[in-house]
Coordinates of C-alpha atoms in Angstrom, one line a residue:
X6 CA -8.7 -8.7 16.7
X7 CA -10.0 -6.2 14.1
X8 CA -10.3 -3.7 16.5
X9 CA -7.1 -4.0 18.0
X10 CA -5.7 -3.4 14.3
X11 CA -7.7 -0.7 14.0
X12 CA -5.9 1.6 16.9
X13 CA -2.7 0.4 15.8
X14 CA -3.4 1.2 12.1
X15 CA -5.0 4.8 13.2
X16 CA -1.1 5.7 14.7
X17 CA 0.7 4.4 11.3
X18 CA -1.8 5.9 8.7
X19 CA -2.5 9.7 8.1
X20 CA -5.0 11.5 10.5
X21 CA -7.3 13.0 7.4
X22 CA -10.6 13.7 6.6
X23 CA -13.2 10.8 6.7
X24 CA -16.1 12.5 5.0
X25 CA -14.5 13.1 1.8
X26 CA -16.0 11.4 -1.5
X27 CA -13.9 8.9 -1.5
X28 CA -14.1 7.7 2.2
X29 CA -17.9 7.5 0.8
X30 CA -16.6 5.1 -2.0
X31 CA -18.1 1.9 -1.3
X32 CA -14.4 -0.9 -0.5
X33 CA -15.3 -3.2 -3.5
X34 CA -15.8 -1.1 -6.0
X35 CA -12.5 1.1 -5.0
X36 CA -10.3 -1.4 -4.7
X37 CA -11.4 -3.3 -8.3
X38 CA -11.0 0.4 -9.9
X39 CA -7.4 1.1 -7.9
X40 CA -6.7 -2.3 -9.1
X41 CA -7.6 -1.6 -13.1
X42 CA -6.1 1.8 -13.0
X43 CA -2.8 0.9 -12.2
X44 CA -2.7 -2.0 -14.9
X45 CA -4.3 0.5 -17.4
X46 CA -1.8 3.4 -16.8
X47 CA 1.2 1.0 -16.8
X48 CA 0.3 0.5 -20.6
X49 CA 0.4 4.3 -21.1
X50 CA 3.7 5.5 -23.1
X51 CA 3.0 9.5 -23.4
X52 CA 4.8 11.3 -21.0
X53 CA 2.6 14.1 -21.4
X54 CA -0.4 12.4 -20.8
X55 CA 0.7 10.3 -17.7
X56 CA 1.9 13.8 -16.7
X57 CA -1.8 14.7 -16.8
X58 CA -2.8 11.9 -14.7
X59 CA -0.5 11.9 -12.0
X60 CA -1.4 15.6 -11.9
X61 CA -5.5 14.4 -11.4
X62 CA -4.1 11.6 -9.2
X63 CA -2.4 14.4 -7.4
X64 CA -5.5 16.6 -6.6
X65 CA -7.6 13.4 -5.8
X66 CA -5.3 12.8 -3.0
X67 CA -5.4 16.1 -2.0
X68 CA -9.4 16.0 -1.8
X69 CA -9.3 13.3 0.5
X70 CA -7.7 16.0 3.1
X71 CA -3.9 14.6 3.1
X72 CA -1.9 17.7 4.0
X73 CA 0.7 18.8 1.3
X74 CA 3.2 18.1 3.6
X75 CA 2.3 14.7 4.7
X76 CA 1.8 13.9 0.7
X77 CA 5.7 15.0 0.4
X78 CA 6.8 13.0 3.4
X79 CA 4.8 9.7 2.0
X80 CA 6.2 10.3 -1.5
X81 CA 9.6 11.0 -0.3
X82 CA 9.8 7.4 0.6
X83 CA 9.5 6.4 -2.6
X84 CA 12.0 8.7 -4.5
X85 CA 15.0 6.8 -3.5
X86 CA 13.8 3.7 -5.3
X87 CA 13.0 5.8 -8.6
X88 CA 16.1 7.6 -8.4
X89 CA 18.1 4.0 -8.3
X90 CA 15.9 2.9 -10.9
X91 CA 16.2 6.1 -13.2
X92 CA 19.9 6.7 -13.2
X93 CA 21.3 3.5 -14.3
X94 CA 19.0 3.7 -17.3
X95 CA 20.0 7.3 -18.0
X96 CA 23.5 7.0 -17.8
X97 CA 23.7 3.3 -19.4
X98 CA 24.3 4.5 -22.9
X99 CA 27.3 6.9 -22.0
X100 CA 27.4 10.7 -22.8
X101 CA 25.9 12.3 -24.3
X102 CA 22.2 11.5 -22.9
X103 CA 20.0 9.7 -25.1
X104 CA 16.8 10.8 -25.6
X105 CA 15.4 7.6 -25.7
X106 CA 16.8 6.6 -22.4
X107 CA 15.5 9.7 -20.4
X108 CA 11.9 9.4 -22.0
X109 CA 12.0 5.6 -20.5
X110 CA 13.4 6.6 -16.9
X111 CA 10.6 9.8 -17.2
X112 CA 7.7 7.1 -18.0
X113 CA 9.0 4.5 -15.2
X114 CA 9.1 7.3 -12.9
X115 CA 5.6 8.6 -13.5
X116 CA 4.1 5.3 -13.6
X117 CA 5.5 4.9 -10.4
X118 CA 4.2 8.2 -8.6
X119 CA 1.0 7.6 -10.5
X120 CA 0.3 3.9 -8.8
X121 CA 1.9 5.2 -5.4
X122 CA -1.1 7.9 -5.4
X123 CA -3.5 5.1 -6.9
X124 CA -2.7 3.2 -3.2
X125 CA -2.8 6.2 -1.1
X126 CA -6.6 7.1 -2.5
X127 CA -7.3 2.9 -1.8
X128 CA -5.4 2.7 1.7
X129 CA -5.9 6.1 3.2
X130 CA -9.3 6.7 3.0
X131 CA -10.3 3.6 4.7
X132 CA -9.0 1.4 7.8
X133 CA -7.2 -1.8 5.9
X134 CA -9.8 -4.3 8.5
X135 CA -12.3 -2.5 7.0
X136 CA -10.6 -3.0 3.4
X137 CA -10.2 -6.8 4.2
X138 CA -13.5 -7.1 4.8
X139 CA -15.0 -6.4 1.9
X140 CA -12.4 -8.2 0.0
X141 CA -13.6 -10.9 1.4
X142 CA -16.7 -11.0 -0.2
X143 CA -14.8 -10.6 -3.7
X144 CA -14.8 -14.2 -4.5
X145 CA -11.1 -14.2 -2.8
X146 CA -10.2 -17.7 -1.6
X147 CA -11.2 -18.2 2.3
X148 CA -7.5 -19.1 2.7
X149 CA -6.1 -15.8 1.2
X150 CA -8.1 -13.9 3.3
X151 CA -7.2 -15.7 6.3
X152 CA -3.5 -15.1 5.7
X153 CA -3.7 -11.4 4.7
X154 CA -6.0 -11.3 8.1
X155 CA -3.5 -12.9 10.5
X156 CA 0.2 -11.0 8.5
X157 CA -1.5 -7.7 9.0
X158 CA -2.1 -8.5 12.4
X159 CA 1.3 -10.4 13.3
X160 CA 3.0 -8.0 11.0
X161 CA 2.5 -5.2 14.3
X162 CA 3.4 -7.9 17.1
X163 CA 6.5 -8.6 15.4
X164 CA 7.2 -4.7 15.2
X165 CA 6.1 -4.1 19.0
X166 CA 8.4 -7.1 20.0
X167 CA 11.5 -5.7 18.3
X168 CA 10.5 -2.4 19.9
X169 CA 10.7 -4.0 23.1
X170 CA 13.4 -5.9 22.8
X171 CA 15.7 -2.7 21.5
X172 CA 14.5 -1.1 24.2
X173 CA 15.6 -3.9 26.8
X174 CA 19.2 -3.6 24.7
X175 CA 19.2 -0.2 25.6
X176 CA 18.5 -0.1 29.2
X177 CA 21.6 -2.8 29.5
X178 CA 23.7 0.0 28.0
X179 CA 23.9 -1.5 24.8
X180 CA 25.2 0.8 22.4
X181 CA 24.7 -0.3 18.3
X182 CA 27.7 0.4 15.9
X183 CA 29.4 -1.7 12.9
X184 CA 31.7 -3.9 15.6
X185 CA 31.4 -7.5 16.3
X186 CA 30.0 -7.3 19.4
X187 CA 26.3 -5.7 18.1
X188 CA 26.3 -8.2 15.0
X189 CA 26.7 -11.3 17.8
X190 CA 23.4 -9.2 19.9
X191 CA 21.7 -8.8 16.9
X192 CA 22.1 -11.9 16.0
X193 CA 21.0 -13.3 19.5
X194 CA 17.8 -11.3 19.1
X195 CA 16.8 -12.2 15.7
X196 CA 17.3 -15.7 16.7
X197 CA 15.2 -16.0 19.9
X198 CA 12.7 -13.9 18.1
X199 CA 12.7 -17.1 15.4
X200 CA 13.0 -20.1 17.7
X201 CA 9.9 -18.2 20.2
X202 CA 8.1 -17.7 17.1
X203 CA 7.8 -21.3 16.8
X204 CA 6.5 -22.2 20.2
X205 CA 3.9 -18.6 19.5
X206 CA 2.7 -20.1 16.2
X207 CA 1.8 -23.4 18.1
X208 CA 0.1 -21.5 20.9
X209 CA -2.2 -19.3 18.6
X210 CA -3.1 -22.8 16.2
X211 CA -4.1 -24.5 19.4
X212 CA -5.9 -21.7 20.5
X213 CA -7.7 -20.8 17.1
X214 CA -8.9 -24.3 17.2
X215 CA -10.2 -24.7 20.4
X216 CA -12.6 -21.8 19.5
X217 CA -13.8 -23.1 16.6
X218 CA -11.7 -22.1 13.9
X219 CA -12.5 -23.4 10.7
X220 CA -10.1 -21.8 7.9
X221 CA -12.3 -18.7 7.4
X222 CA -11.9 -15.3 9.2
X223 CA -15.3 -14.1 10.5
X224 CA -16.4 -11.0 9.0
X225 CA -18.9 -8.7 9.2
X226 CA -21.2 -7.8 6.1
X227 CA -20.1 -5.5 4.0
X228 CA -21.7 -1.8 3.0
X229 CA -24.2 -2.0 0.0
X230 CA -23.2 -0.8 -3.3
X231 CA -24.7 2.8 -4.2
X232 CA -25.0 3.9 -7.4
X233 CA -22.9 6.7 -6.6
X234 CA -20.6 4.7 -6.3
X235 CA -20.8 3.0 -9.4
X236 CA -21.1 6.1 -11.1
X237 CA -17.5 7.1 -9.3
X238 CA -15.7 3.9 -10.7
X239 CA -17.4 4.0 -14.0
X240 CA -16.4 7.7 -14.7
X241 CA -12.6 6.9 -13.6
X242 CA -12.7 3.7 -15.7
X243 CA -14.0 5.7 -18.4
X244 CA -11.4 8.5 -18.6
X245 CA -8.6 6.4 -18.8
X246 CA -9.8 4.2 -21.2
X247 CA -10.4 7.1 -23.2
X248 CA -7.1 8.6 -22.6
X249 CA -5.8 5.0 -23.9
X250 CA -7.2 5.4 -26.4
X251 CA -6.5 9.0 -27.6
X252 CA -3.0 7.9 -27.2
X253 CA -3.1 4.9 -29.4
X254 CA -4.9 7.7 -31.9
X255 CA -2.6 10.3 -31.6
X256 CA 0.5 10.5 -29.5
X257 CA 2.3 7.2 -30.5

């Protein structure tokens, strides 16, 4: 099963460099410092200082061999949401702009870009089965794991089905436009995707426990923690902790 993720995940994710110090970042201790980062610079309120991070976050992503135009692509996905997010609070108080107002959308905006780049370094510079894995040995309850194992997996059969069943529509000359007649096909397919998901979930369960499936996804042991890489999540820790707090000092 893992494996089978694997190929699928190597066409959706970036083709970059896998000897870069981050791929050498041991899982656990990447994902617990992603994890504190992102809660740490959502407390941050100095534009000019999340500026400064985002620009760091920036390079570190860069490091890891992601292309300049493949880092625009991924972020462009994003910019649609900030820009929804960031007009209605910049034009809420009327004209003129408020200062206020513009310095809020600017911090949400940042924050944002700054935890998008915080789940590239996490996501992209290791295969999510991989990822799992070690999360697994986090303390993370055996049920968790199991459901995070089996949506990632179904999460690509759903997607191959709907492939295949578009392309079905298509060969039958089905042609999609804002009429009646697509909403009743779409309609038809979402449902026999639902009502066939029932009779799949019933086959798998019957299947998973005839092979001796207990609640817990089998995993493989996880790499041993380097001091390296300690030394990676403690310096990163470190910084913006101390950026915290030169903020708290100075810029508020």
């Amino acid at each position: 099963m893992l494996e089978d993720q694997a190929s699928l995940l190597d066409k959706t994710l970036p083709q970059i460099d896998k000897n870069s110090w981050i791929h050498k970042w041991e899982s656990r201790c990447k994902a617990v410092t992603c994890v504190l980062s992102i809660f740490l610079i959502a407390s941050m309120e100095s534009p000019i200082l999340l500026m400064g991070i985002y620009l760091t976050l920036l390079v570190m992503v860069l490091s890891m061999g992601l292309s300049v135009r493949e880092l625009i692509r991924r972020t462009a996905h994003l910019l649609p949401f900030i820009i929804l997010m960031a007009l209605p609070i910049i034009l809420g108080g009327g004209f003129p702009l408020k200062r206020d107002r513009i310095l809020l959308a600017t911090l949400l905006a940042l924050k944002s870009l700054s935890g998008l780049y915080i789940m590239f370094i996490l996501f992209f510079s290791q295969s999510i089965p991989k990822l799992l894995n070690a999360l697994s040995y986090m303390k993370i309850p055996d049920v968790f794991m199991s459901i995070m194992f089996l949506t990632l997996r179904y999460i690509f059969i759903l997607g191959e089905k709907l492939r295949n069943m578009y392309k079905a529509l298509i060969s039958r000359l089905f042609k999609p436009a804002l009429d009646r007649k697509t909403f009743n096909a779409m309609g038809g397919v979402v449902g026999g995707i639902l009502i066939k998901s029932f009779d799949t979930s019933d086959i798998v369960y019957k299947a998973m426990i005839s092979r001796g499936f207990n609640g817990k996804m089998p995993v493989s042991k996880p790499e041993e923690i380097k001091l390296s890489d300690l030394l990676k999540s403690g310096i990163i820790l470190i910084v913006i902790i101390f950026i915290l707090i030169l903020e708290r000092r100075w810029f508020v």
